PDB file of C-alpha atoms in Angstrom:
ATOM      1  CA  MET A 679     -21.913 -30.829  11.259  1.00 39.00           C
ATOM      2  CA  SER A 680     -19.267 -32.813  13.068  1.00 40.00           C
ATOM      3  CA  SER A 681     -15.611 -31.811  13.208  1.00 41.00           C
ATOM      4  CA  SER A 682     -14.728 -34.859  11.093  1.00 54.00           C
ATOM      5  CA  ASN A 683     -16.403 -33.079   8.143  1.00 87.00           C
ATOM      6  CA  ARG A 684     -14.327 -29.933   8.557  1.00 93.00           C
ATOM      7  CA  HIS A 685     -11.258 -29.515   6.378  1.00 96.00           C
ATOM      8  CA  HIS A 686      -8.302 -27.172   6.797  1.00 96.00           C
ATOM      9  CA  ALA A 687      -5.802 -25.405   4.568  1.00 97.00           C
ATOM     10  CA  GLU A 688      -2.891 -23.088   5.315  1.00 98.00           C
ATOM     11  CA  HIS A 689      -0.822 -20.939   2.969  1.00 98.00           C
ATOM     12  CA  ALA A 690       1.933 -18.456   3.767  1.00 98.00           C
ATOM     13  CA  ILE A 691       4.383 -16.071   2.136  1.00 98.00           C
ATOM     14  CA  ASP A 692       7.251 -13.821   3.197  1.00 98.00           C
ATOM     15  CA  VAL A 693       6.699 -10.162   2.358  1.00 98.00           C
ATOM     16  CA  ASP A 694       9.546  -7.647   2.262  1.00 98.00           C
ATOM     17  CA  ALA A 695       7.474  -4.917   3.868  1.00 98.00           C
ATOM     18  CA  PRO A 696       6.601  -3.874   7.433  1.00 97.00           C
ATOM     19  CA  VAL A 697       3.767  -5.693   9.169  1.00 98.00           C
ATOM     20  CA  ASP A 698       1.644  -2.515   9.435  1.00 97.00           C
ATOM     21  CA  ILE A 699       1.651  -2.107   5.655  1.00 97.00           C
ATOM     22  CA  VAL A 700       0.723  -5.740   5.065  1.00 98.00           C
ATOM     23  CA  TYR A 701      -2.128  -5.452   7.568  1.00 98.00           C
ATOM     24  CA  ARG A 702      -3.469  -2.342   5.789  1.00 96.00           C
ATOM     25  CA  VAL A 703      -3.722  -4.296   2.547  1.00 96.00           C
ATOM     26  CA  ILE A 704      -5.653  -7.214   4.057  1.00 96.00           C
ATOM     27  CA  ALA A 705      -7.889  -4.913   6.125  1.00 96.00           C
ATOM     28  CA  ASP A 706      -9.067  -2.781   3.172  1.00 95.00           C
ATOM     29  CA  ALA A 707     -11.285  -5.369   1.491  1.00 95.00           C
ATOM     30  CA  VAL A 708     -13.135  -2.830  -0.657  1.00 95.00           C
ATOM     31  CA  ALA A 709      -9.852  -2.192  -2.525  1.00 94.00           C
ATOM     32  CA  TRP A 710      -9.207  -5.904  -3.150  1.00 94.00           C
ATOM     33  CA  PRO A 711     -10.531  -5.852  -6.747  1.00 95.00           C
ATOM     34  CA  GLN A 712      -7.621  -3.550  -7.650  1.00 93.00           C
ATOM     35  CA  HIS A 713      -5.097  -5.865  -5.990  1.00 90.00           C
ATOM     36  CA  PHE A 714      -6.414  -9.457  -6.032  1.00 89.00           C
ATOM     37  CA  ARG A 715      -6.915 -11.037  -9.416  1.00 87.00           C
ATOM     38  CA  PRO A 716      -9.727 -13.403  -8.250  1.00 89.00           C
ATOM     39  CA  THR A 717     -11.777 -10.628  -6.571  1.00 95.00           C
ATOM     40  CA  ILE A 718     -14.338  -8.985  -8.865  1.00 96.00           C
ATOM     41  CA  HIS A 719     -16.234  -6.722  -6.453  1.00 97.00           C
ATOM     42  CA  VAL A 720     -16.691  -6.162  -2.707  1.00 97.00           C
ATOM     43  CA  GLU A 721     -19.686  -4.428  -1.110  1.00 96.00           C
ATOM     44  CA  ARG A 722     -19.328  -3.367   2.521  1.00 96.00           C
ATOM     45  CA  LEU A 723     -22.818  -3.983   3.917  1.00 96.00           C
ATOM     46  CA  GLU A 724     -22.149  -3.001   7.545  1.00 96.00           C
ATOM     47  CA  THR A 725     -19.215  -1.819   9.646  1.00 96.00           C
ATOM     48  CA  ASP A 726     -18.516  -0.441  13.098  1.00 95.00           C
ATOM     49  CA  GLY A 727     -14.783  -0.081  12.532  1.00 88.00           C
ATOM     50  CA  THR A 728     -13.947  -3.444  14.073  1.00 95.00           C
ATOM     51  CA  THR A 729     -16.576  -5.834  12.707  1.00 97.00           C
ATOM     52  CA  GLU A 730     -17.828  -5.681   9.145  1.00 98.00           C
ATOM     53  CA  ARG A 731     -20.130  -7.596   6.826  1.00 97.00           C
ATOM     54  CA  LEU A 732     -19.099  -7.929   3.199  1.00 97.00           C
ATOM     55  CA  GLN A 733     -20.639  -9.334   0.052  1.00 96.00           C
ATOM     56  CA  ILE A 734     -17.873 -10.583  -2.204  1.00 95.00           C
ATOM     57  CA  TRP A 735     -17.906 -11.620  -5.855  1.00 96.00           C
ATOM     58  CA  ALA A 736     -14.828 -13.570  -6.975  1.00 94.00           C
ATOM     59  CA  THR A 737     -13.689 -16.206  -9.416  1.00 90.00           C
ATOM     60  CA  ALA A 738     -13.217 -19.741  -8.107  1.00 88.00           C
ATOM     61  CA  ASN A 739     -11.955 -22.386 -10.536  1.00 84.00           C
ATOM     62  CA  ASP A 740     -12.941 -19.991 -13.373  1.00 82.00           C
ATOM     63  CA  ALA A 741     -16.556 -19.639 -12.161  1.00 88.00           C
ATOM     64  CA  VAL A 742     -17.873 -16.469 -10.506  1.00 93.00           C
ATOM     65  CA  LYS A 743     -19.199 -17.044  -6.984  1.00 92.00           C
ATOM     66  CA  THR A 744     -20.709 -14.637  -4.478  1.00 94.00           C
ATOM     67  CA  TRP A 745     -21.020 -14.961  -0.714  1.00 93.00           C
ATOM     68  CA  THR A 746     -21.526 -12.872   2.413  1.00 95.00           C
ATOM     69  CA  SER A 747     -18.850 -12.816   5.112  1.00 96.00           C
ATOM     70  CA  ARG A 748     -18.424 -11.301   8.555  1.00 97.00           C
ATOM     71  CA  ARG A 749     -14.903 -10.125   9.395  1.00 98.00           C
ATOM     72  CA  VAL A 750     -13.319  -9.031  12.680  1.00 98.00           C
ATOM     73  CA  LEU A 751     -10.365  -6.661  12.339  1.00 98.00           C
ATOM     74  CA  ASP A 752      -7.656  -6.754  15.015  1.00 98.00           C
ATOM     75  CA  GLU A 753      -5.261  -3.955  14.123  1.00 96.00           C
ATOM     76  CA  ALA A 754      -3.076  -4.394  17.222  1.00 97.00           C
ATOM     77  CA  GLY A 755      -2.652  -8.109  16.525  1.00 97.00           C
ATOM     78  CA  HIS A 756      -2.400  -7.623  12.737  1.00 98.00           C
ATOM     79  CA  ARG A 757      -5.093 -10.276  12.345  1.00 98.00           C
ATOM     80  CA  VAL A 758      -8.335 -10.435  10.370  1.00 98.00           C
ATOM     81  CA  THR A 759     -10.723 -13.340  11.024  1.00 98.00           C
ATOM     82  CA  PHE A 760     -13.577 -14.154   8.690  1.00 97.00           C
ATOM     83  CA  ARG A 761     -16.598 -16.427   8.511  1.00 97.00           C
ATOM     84  CA  GLN A 762     -18.967 -16.796   5.579  1.00 95.00           C
ATOM     85  CA  GLU A 763     -22.582 -16.193   6.585  1.00 95.00           C
ATOM     86  CA  VAL A 764     -24.013 -17.217   3.215  1.00 88.00           C
ATOM     87  CA  SER A 765     -21.848 -19.507   1.090  1.00 91.00           C
ATOM     88  CA  ALA A 766     -22.057 -20.600  -2.539  1.00 90.00           C
ATOM     89  CA  ALA A 767     -22.273 -24.270  -3.532  1.00 91.00           C
ATOM     90  CA  PRO A 768     -20.427 -26.567  -3.204  1.00 94.00           C
ATOM     91  CA  VAL A 769     -19.280 -24.727  -0.042  1.00 95.00           C
ATOM     92  CA  ALA A 770     -21.420 -25.416   3.040  1.00 94.00           C
ATOM     93  CA  SER A 771     -19.315 -23.286   5.382  1.00 95.00           C
ATOM     94  CA  MET A 772     -16.034 -21.394   5.195  1.00 96.00           C
ATOM     95  CA  GLY A 773     -13.958 -19.397   7.639  1.00 97.00           C
ATOM     96  CA  GLY A 774     -10.414 -18.603   8.583  1.00 97.00           C
ATOM     97  CA  GLU A 775      -7.955 -15.838   9.302  1.00 98.00           C
ATOM     98  CA  TRP A 776      -5.246 -13.620   7.889  1.00 98.00           C
ATOM     99  CA  LEU A 777      -2.279 -13.179  10.238  1.00 98.00           C
ATOM    100  CA  ALA A 778       0.612 -10.812   9.563  1.00 98.00           C
ATOM    101  CA  ALA A 779       3.553 -11.565  11.880  1.00 98.00           C
ATOM    102  CA  PRO A 780       6.740  -9.480  12.088  1.00 97.00           C
ATOM    103  CA  ARG A 781      10.007 -11.170  11.161  1.00 97.00           C
ATOM    104  CA  PRO A 782      13.307 -10.349  12.937  1.00 96.00           C
ATOM    105  CA  ASP A 783      14.516  -8.455   9.847  1.00 97.00           C
ATOM    106  CA  GLY A 784      11.588  -6.013  10.066  1.00 96.00           C
ATOM    107  CA  ASN A 785       9.617  -7.645   7.274  1.00 97.00           C
ATOM    108  CA  THR A 786       6.532  -9.874   7.496  1.00 98.00           C
ATOM    109  CA  ARG A 787       5.385 -13.480   7.409  1.00 98.00           C
ATOM    110  CA  LEU A 788       1.795 -13.495   6.134  1.00 98.00           C
ATOM    111  CA  THR A 789      -0.326 -16.597   6.787  1.00 98.00           C
ATOM    112  CA  LEU A 790      -3.790 -17.344   5.411  1.00 98.00           C
ATOM    113  CA  ARG A 791      -5.753 -20.157   7.083  1.00 98.00           C
ATOM    114  CA  HIS A 792      -9.061 -21.659   5.970  1.00 98.00           C
ATOM    115  CA  ASP A 793     -11.460 -24.179   7.447  1.00 97.00           C
ATOM    116  CA  PHE A 794     -14.365 -25.384   5.344  1.00 96.00           C
ATOM    117  CA  THR A 795     -17.086 -27.962   4.864  1.00 95.00           C
ATOM    118  CA  ALA A 796     -18.701 -29.146   1.636  1.00 95.00           C
ATOM    119  CA  LEU A 797     -22.392 -29.720   1.039  1.00 93.00           C
ATOM    120  CA  ASP A 798     -23.182 -33.291   2.164  1.00 91.00           C
ATOM    121  CA  ASP A 799     -19.418 -33.715   2.655  1.00 91.00           C
ATOM    122  CA  ASP A 800     -19.318 -34.771  -0.996  1.00 93.00           C
ATOM    123  CA  PRO A 801     -15.745 -35.815  -1.910  1.00 93.00           C
ATOM    124  CA  GLU A 802     -15.952 -34.065  -5.287  1.00 95.00           C
ATOM    125  CA  GLY A 803     -17.149 -30.919  -3.555  1.00 94.00           C
ATOM    126  CA  VAL A 804     -14.296 -31.121  -1.040  1.00 95.00           C
ATOM    127  CA  ALA A 805     -11.794 -31.522  -3.879  1.00 96.00           C
ATOM    128  CA  TRP A 806     -13.329 -28.570  -5.789  1.00 95.00           C
ATOM    129  CA  ILE A 807     -13.154 -26.323  -2.721  1.00 95.00           C
ATOM    130  CA  ARG A 808      -9.588 -27.337  -1.967  1.00 96.00           C
ATOM    131  CA  ARG A 809      -8.492 -26.610  -5.551  1.00 96.00           C
ATOM    132  CA  ALA A 810     -10.175 -23.209  -5.478  1.00 94.00           C
ATOM    133  CA  THR A 811      -8.787 -22.403  -2.021  1.00 96.00           C
ATOM    134  CA  ASP A 812      -5.250 -23.415  -2.974  1.00 96.00           C
ATOM    135  CA  ARG A 813      -5.369 -21.520  -6.261  1.00 94.00           C
ATOM    136  CA  ASN A 814      -6.914 -18.312  -4.922  1.00 94.00           C
ATOM    137  CA  SER A 815      -4.817 -18.296  -1.752  1.00 95.00           C
ATOM    138  CA  ASP A 816      -1.562 -18.531  -3.694  1.00 95.00           C
ATOM    139  CA  VAL A 817      -2.666 -15.762  -6.055  1.00 92.00           C
ATOM    140  CA  GLU A 818      -3.917 -13.492  -3.258  1.00 93.00           C
ATOM    141  CA  LEU A 819      -0.778 -13.911  -1.164  1.00 96.00           C
ATOM    142  CA  ALA A 820       1.395 -13.116  -4.183  1.00 95.00           C
ATOM    143  CA  ASN A 821      -0.791 -10.088  -4.950  1.00 92.00           C
ATOM    144  CA  ILE A 822      -0.513  -8.806  -1.369  1.00 95.00           C
ATOM    145  CA  LYS A 823       3.239  -9.246  -1.494  1.00 96.00           C
ATOM    146  CA  ALA A 824       3.438  -7.238  -4.725  1.00 93.00           C
ATOM    147  CA  VAL A 825       1.185  -4.457  -3.384  1.00 94.00           C
ATOM    148  CA  ALA A 826       2.897  -4.171   0.009  1.00 96.00           C
ATOM    149  CA  GLU A 827       6.397  -4.201  -1.468  1.00 95.00           C
ATOM    150  CA  ARG A 828       5.580  -1.267  -3.765  1.00 92.00           C
ATOM    151  CA  TRP A 829       3.333   0.544  -1.292  1.00 93.00           C
ATOM    152  CA  ASP A 830       5.277   3.791  -1.592  1.00 92.00           C
ATOM    153  CA  ARG A 831       4.702   3.737  -5.379  1.00 91.00           C
ATOM    154  CA  LEU A 832       1.026   2.804  -5.322  1.00 91.00           C
ATOM    155  CA  GLY A 833      -0.175   6.354  -4.704  1.00 91.00           C
ATOM    156  CA  GLU A 834       1.356   7.361  -8.031  1.00 95.00           C
ATOM    157  CA  LEU A 835       0.402   4.251 -10.011  1.00 96.00           C
ATOM    158  CA  ALA A 836      -3.260   3.995  -8.901  1.00 95.00           C
ATOM    159  CA  PHE A 837      -5.764   6.715  -9.748  1.00 97.00           C
ATOM    160  CA  SER A 838      -9.498   7.235 -10.204  1.00 97.00           C
ATOM    161  CA  PHE A 839     -11.680   9.531 -12.268  1.00 98.00           C
ATOM    162  CA  ASP A 840     -15.307   9.839 -13.353  1.00 97.00           C
ATOM    163  CA  GLY A 841     -17.658  11.573 -15.756  1.00 97.00           C
ATOM    164  CA  SER A 842     -21.408  12.166 -15.792  1.00 97.00           C
ATOM    165  CA  VAL A 843     -24.383  13.156 -17.932  1.00 97.00           C
ATOM    166  CA  THR A 844     -27.924  14.117 -16.982  1.00 97.00           C
ATOM    167  CA  VAL A 845     -30.721  12.231 -18.712  1.00 97.00           C
ATOM    168  CA  ASP A 846     -34.186  13.719 -19.148  1.00 96.00           C
ATOM    169  CA  GLY A 847     -35.739  10.323 -19.644  1.00 95.00           C
ATOM    170  CA  PRO A 848     -36.572   7.080 -17.857  1.00 96.00           C
ATOM    171  CA  MET A 849     -33.852   5.626 -15.640  1.00 96.00           C
ATOM    172  CA  GLU A 850     -34.839   2.161 -16.833  1.00 96.00           C
ATOM    173  CA  LEU A 851     -33.989   2.990 -20.448  1.00 97.00           C
ATOM    174  CA  ALA A 852     -30.616   4.486 -19.556  1.00 97.00           C
ATOM    175  CA  TYR A 853     -29.857   1.364 -17.544  1.00 97.00           C
ATOM    176  CA  ASP A 854     -31.019  -0.899 -20.386  1.00 97.00           C
ATOM    177  CA  PHE A 855     -28.572   0.761 -22.781  1.00 97.00           C
ATOM    178  CA  LEU A 856     -25.672   0.033 -20.416  1.00 97.00           C
ATOM    179  CA  HIS A 857     -26.942  -3.426 -19.477  1.00 97.00           C
ATOM    180  CA  GLN A 858     -27.578  -4.621 -23.047  1.00 96.00           C
ATOM    181  CA  ALA A 859     -23.888  -4.643 -23.884  1.00 96.00           C
ATOM    182  CA  ALA A 860     -24.361  -7.352 -26.506  1.00 96.00           C
ATOM    183  CA  ARG A 861     -25.798  -4.598 -28.719  1.00 96.00           C
ATOM    184  CA  TRP A 862     -22.882  -2.202 -28.222  1.00 96.00           C
ATOM    185  CA  PRO A 863     -21.160  -3.064 -31.533  1.00 96.00           C
ATOM    186  CA  GLU A 864     -24.210  -1.666 -33.381  1.00 95.00           C
ATOM    187  CA  ARG A 865     -24.667   1.225 -30.954  1.00 95.00           C
ATOM    188  CA  LEU A 866     -21.139   2.338 -30.027  1.00 94.00           C
ATOM    189  CA  PRO A 867     -18.704   3.254 -32.817  1.00 92.00           C
ATOM    190  CA  HIS A 868     -15.638   2.456 -30.695  1.00 91.00           C
ATOM    191  CA  VAL A 869     -16.754  -1.148 -29.992  1.00 94.00           C
ATOM    192  CA  ALA A 870     -15.607  -3.451 -32.810  1.00 93.00           C
ATOM    193  CA  ARG A 871     -16.697  -6.749 -31.224  1.00 95.00           C
ATOM    194  CA  LEU A 872     -18.402  -7.856 -28.037  1.00 96.00           C
ATOM    195  CA  ASP A 873     -19.223 -11.376 -26.894  1.00 97.00           C
ATOM    196  CA  LEU A 874     -21.459 -11.558 -23.825  1.00 96.00           C
ATOM    197  CA  ARG A 875     -22.765 -14.438 -21.776  1.00 95.00           C
ATOM    198  CA  GLU A 876     -24.865 -14.379 -18.611  1.00 94.00           C
ATOM    199  CA  ASP A 877     -24.866 -17.899 -17.151  1.00 90.00           C
ATOM    200  CA  ILE A 878     -26.114 -16.540 -13.816  1.00 91.00           C
ATOM    201  CA  GLU A 879     -28.636 -13.718 -13.864  1.00 92.00           C
ATOM    202  CA  GLY A 880     -26.927 -10.438 -13.011  1.00 94.00           C
ATOM    203  CA  ILE A 881     -23.370 -11.673 -13.668  1.00 96.00           C
ATOM    204  CA  GLN A 882     -22.132 -10.932 -17.171  1.00 97.00           C
ATOM    205  CA  HIS A 883     -18.922 -12.135 -18.822  1.00 96.00           C
ATOM    206  CA  MET A 884     -17.722  -9.876 -21.637  1.00 96.00           C
ATOM    207  CA  ALA A 885     -14.970 -10.118 -24.253  1.00 96.00           C
ATOM    208  CA  MET A 886     -14.654  -6.847 -26.168  1.00 94.00           C
ATOM    209  CA  ASP A 887     -12.512  -5.324 -28.900  1.00 94.00           C
ATOM    210  CA  THR A 888     -12.284  -1.545 -28.550  1.00 89.00           C
ATOM    211  CA  ARG A 889     -10.975   0.893 -31.167  1.00 83.00           C
ATOM    212  CA  ALA A 890      -8.638   3.619 -29.912  1.00 76.00           C
ATOM    213  CA  ASN A 891      -8.405   7.084 -31.445  1.00 72.00           C
ATOM    214  CA  ASN A 892      -5.250   6.055 -33.331  1.00 74.00           C
ATOM    215  CA  GLY A 893      -7.087   3.161 -34.969  1.00 74.00           C
ATOM    216  CA  SER A 894      -5.532   0.411 -32.875  1.00 79.00           C
ATOM    217  CA  VAL A 895      -7.787  -2.268 -31.392  1.00 85.00           C
ATOM    218  CA  HIS A 896      -7.492  -3.445 -27.772  1.00 85.00           C
ATOM    219  CA  THR A 897      -9.031  -6.650 -26.443  1.00 89.00           C
ATOM    220  CA  THR A 898     -10.355  -6.811 -22.895  1.00 90.00           C
ATOM    221  CA  GLU A 899     -12.245  -9.413 -20.895  1.00 94.00           C
ATOM    222  CA  SER A 900     -14.471  -8.341 -18.015  1.00 96.00           C
ATOM    223  CA  VAL A 901     -16.960  -9.571 -15.458  1.00 97.00           C
ATOM    224  CA  ARG A 902     -19.883  -7.274 -14.663  1.00 98.00           C
ATOM    225  CA  VAL A 903     -22.178  -7.466 -11.628  1.00 97.00           C
ATOM    226  CA  CYS A 904     -25.549  -5.860 -12.351  1.00 97.00           C
ATOM    227  CA  PHE A 905     -27.854  -4.192  -9.823  1.00 96.00           C
ATOM    228  CA  PRO A 906     -31.010  -3.559 -11.910  1.00 95.00           C
ATOM    229  CA  ASP A 907     -31.737   0.080 -12.789  1.00 93.00           C
ATOM    230  CA  GLN A 908     -29.145   1.352 -10.297  1.00 96.00           C
ATOM    231  CA  ARG A 909     -25.560   0.208 -10.902  1.00 97.00           C
ATOM    232  CA  ILE A 910     -23.319  -2.012 -12.965  1.00 98.00           C
ATOM    233  CA  VAL A 911     -19.881  -2.693 -11.475  1.00 98.00           C
ATOM    234  CA  TYR A 912     -17.140  -4.423 -13.392  1.00 97.00           C
ATOM    235  CA  LYS A 913     -13.575  -5.626 -13.401  1.00 97.00           C
ATOM    236  CA  GLN A 914     -11.393  -6.258 -16.406  1.00 95.00           C
ATOM    237  CA  LEU A 915      -9.779  -9.677 -16.086  1.00 93.00           C
ATOM    238  CA  VAL A 916      -7.698  -9.114 -19.227  1.00 89.00           C
ATOM    239  CA  THR A 917      -6.434  -5.557 -19.572  1.00 91.00           C
ATOM    240  CA  PRO A 918      -4.356  -3.716 -22.162  1.00 89.00           C
ATOM    241  CA  ALA A 919      -0.617  -3.843 -21.463  1.00 92.00           C
ATOM    242  CA  LEU A 920      -0.467  -0.387 -19.904  1.00 95.00           C
ATOM    243  CA  MET A 921      -2.660  -1.405 -16.942  1.00 95.00           C
ATOM    244  CA  THR A 922      -2.370  -4.033 -14.237  1.00 93.00           C
ATOM    245  CA  ALA A 923      -5.929  -3.372 -13.032  1.00 95.00           C
ATOM    246  CA  HIS A 924      -9.062  -1.595 -14.201  1.00 96.00           C
ATOM    247  CA  THR A 925     -12.295  -1.592 -12.213  1.00 97.00           C
ATOM    248  CA  GLY A 926     -15.295   0.642 -12.642  1.00 97.00           C
ATOM    249  CA  GLU A 927     -18.996   1.196 -12.330  1.00 98.00           C
ATOM    250  CA  TRP A 928     -21.961   2.809 -14.003  1.00 98.00           C
ATOM    251  CA  VAL A 929     -24.201   4.511 -11.429  1.00 98.00           C
ATOM    252  CA  LEU A 930     -27.701   5.876 -12.039  1.00 98.00           C
ATOM    253  CA  GLU A 931     -29.373   8.270  -9.585  1.00 97.00           C
ATOM    254  CA  LYS A 932     -32.574  10.311  -9.735  1.00 95.00           C
ATOM    255  CA  THR A 933     -31.909  13.944  -8.858  1.00 90.00           C
ATOM    256  CA  ASP A 934     -33.897  17.150  -9.392  1.00 88.00           C
ATOM    257  CA  GLY A 935     -36.315  15.508 -11.810  1.00 89.00           C
ATOM    258  CA  VAL A 936     -33.619  14.029 -14.069  1.00 95.00           C
ATOM    259  CA  VAL A 937     -31.336  10.999 -14.000  1.00 97.00           C
ATOM    260  CA  LEU A 938     -27.641  11.447 -13.282  1.00 97.00           C
ATOM    261  CA  VAL A 939     -25.591   8.711 -14.961  1.00 98.00           C
ATOM    262  CA  THR A 940     -21.962   8.478 -13.833  1.00 98.00           C
ATOM    263  CA  SER A 941     -19.082   6.387 -15.126  1.00 98.00           C
ATOM    264  CA  ARG A 942     -16.297   5.780 -12.575  1.00 98.00           C
ATOM    265  CA  HIS A 943     -12.904   4.185 -13.179  1.00 98.00           C
ATOM    266  CA  THR A 944     -10.044   3.050 -10.961  1.00 97.00           C
ATOM    267  CA  ILE A 945      -6.825   2.122 -12.748  1.00 97.00           C
ATOM    268  CA  VAL A 946      -3.417   0.834 -11.720  1.00 96.00           C
ATOM    269  CA  VAL A 947      -0.666   1.633 -14.218  1.00 96.00           C
ATOM    270  CA  ASN A 948       1.693  -1.142 -15.308  1.00 95.00           C
ATOM    271  CA  GLU A 949       4.933   0.745 -14.802  1.00 94.00           C
ATOM    272  CA  SER A 950       7.062  -1.879 -16.566  1.00 95.00           C
ATOM    273  CA  ALA A 951       5.096  -1.441 -19.815  1.00 97.00           C
ATOM    274  CA  ILE A 952       5.145   2.360 -20.050  1.00 97.00           C
ATOM    275  CA  THR A 953       8.146   2.895 -22.322  1.00 97.00           C
ATOM    276  CA  GLY A 954       7.312  -0.127 -24.483  1.00 96.00           C
ATOM    277  CA  VAL A 955       3.804   1.196 -25.158  1.00 94.00           C
ATOM    278  CA  LEU A 956       4.314   4.968 -25.136  1.00 95.00           C
ATOM    279  CA  GLY A 957       7.989   5.387 -26.039  1.00 96.00           C
ATOM    280  CA  PRO A 958      11.316   5.882 -24.246  1.00 97.00           C
ATOM    281  CA  ASP A 959      10.486   9.326 -22.849  1.00 97.00           C
ATOM    282  CA  ALA A 960       7.136   8.318 -21.305  1.00 97.00           C
ATOM    283  CA  THR A 961       6.601   8.560 -17.550  1.00 97.00           C
ATOM    284  CA  VAL A 962       3.985   7.433 -15.050  1.00 97.00           C
ATOM    285  CA  ALA A 963       2.379  10.869 -15.343  1.00 97.00           C
ATOM    286  CA  SER A 964       2.138  10.657 -19.124  1.00 97.00           C
ATOM    287  CA  ALA A 965       0.782   7.099 -18.869  1.00 97.00           C
ATOM    288  CA  ARG A 966      -1.921   8.267 -16.476  1.00 97.00           C
ATOM    289  CA  ALA A 967      -2.841  11.123 -18.809  1.00 97.00           C
ATOM    290  CA  PHE A 968      -2.932   8.782 -21.813  1.00 95.00           C
ATOM    291  CA  LEU A 969      -5.152   6.243 -20.042  1.00 95.00           C
ATOM    292  CA  GLN A 970      -7.533   8.829 -18.637  1.00 96.00           C
ATOM    293  CA  ASN A 971      -7.929  10.419 -22.055  1.00 93.00           C
ATOM    294  CA  ALA A 972      -8.472   7.119 -23.869  1.00 90.00           C
ATOM    295  CA  ILE A 973     -10.804   5.537 -21.341  1.00 93.00           C
ATOM    296  CA  GLY A 974     -12.546   8.783 -20.457  1.00 94.00           C
ATOM    297  CA  THR A 975     -13.237   9.565 -24.121  1.00 92.00           C
ATOM    298  CA  ASN A 976     -14.879   6.186 -24.697  1.00 91.00           C
ATOM    299  CA  SER A 977     -16.891   6.503 -21.474  1.00 95.00           C
ATOM    300  CA  GLU A 978     -18.083   9.950 -22.536  1.00 95.00           C
ATOM    301  CA  LYS A 979     -19.228   8.566 -25.891  1.00 94.00           C
ATOM    302  CA  THR A 980     -21.117   5.773 -24.139  1.00 96.00           C
ATOM    303  CA  LEU A 981     -22.749   8.185 -21.693  1.00 97.00           C
ATOM    304  CA  ARG A 982     -23.866  10.539 -24.479  1.00 97.00           C
ATOM    305  CA  LEU A 983     -25.358   7.679 -26.483  1.00 97.00           C
ATOM    306  CA  ALA A 984     -27.101   6.261 -23.386  1.00 97.00           C
ATOM    307  CA  LYS A 985     -28.566   9.722 -22.812  1.00 97.00           C
ATOM    308  CA  ALA A 986     -29.801   9.974 -26.407  1.00 97.00           C
ATOM    309  CA  PHE A 987     -31.244   6.462 -26.264  1.00 97.00           C
ATOM    310  CA  ALA A 988     -33.215   7.117 -23.065  1.00 97.00           C
ATOM    311  CA  GLU A 989     -34.423  10.544 -24.118  1.00 96.00           C
ATOM    312  CA  ALA A 990     -35.619   9.161 -27.470  1.00 96.00           C
ATOM    313  CA  GLY A 991     -37.602   6.421 -25.730  1.00 94.00           C
ATOM    314  CA  GLY A 992     -35.308   3.580 -26.723  1.00 85.00           C
ATOM    315  CA  ASP A 993     -35.354   1.746 -30.011  1.00 78.00           C
TER     316      ASP A 993
END
């Protein structure tokens, strides 16, 4: 494809944080779903510490796309270059770089550059890619700025936890219970409503109303990426007020003649909402405890019912 078909875009932002911190955020792609609103899930397929291959699922113009990229990490130069190996239509090729440059005041100028081609150089495809690139780049840069500028608080605001059950039954049935989320309102007492669509096989969009222990109902919207009989990973695109991010996964593993089913969660607390939701005396610690109890309790119920379903042979 000739250079005349290649298009370019550049976006930049000033970040009030040291360049080393900004570089750490852009280098840790596996953590992007907690920080970048468009990023649903990242799988690190290969790495040698300097070069890595990633499969990324992300929203682009409100559609979920997945692609495989190779990245080269230059810690000394605070630069990460990337090139898509397998792109999603209408993208024919995509590459670029992140560059974090120190400013005289000790803070950082972060620049994100893209070059891309569209399938058949279709003008509508070029326009679609440019809209998605502009939109996602602006969001990602703003997200990096927010993360880097509160880096010293992130260790307190972000936390993970998990829970597991053993299932003496077929792995496929346990997976089916988790995968067939459209039936959760009839199977899970804490699910009041669930709308599910799967426009692309293996990528589910969910809108769910969940009942809390105090009787209140919380609405969430999620995207789930399904790996048949093994894992379902997800990200909430619309979270309750007390969280800025919630990602998780259901993992199924055969071990010692039974199936271990694990529910994992990673949450980032919305510090500005704590007192409004939990009262004037609430703290980050009490918000973490509240969220872990609420989410963990519902996960435990789901795991127990998945266990019963599989061990009974389904329904």
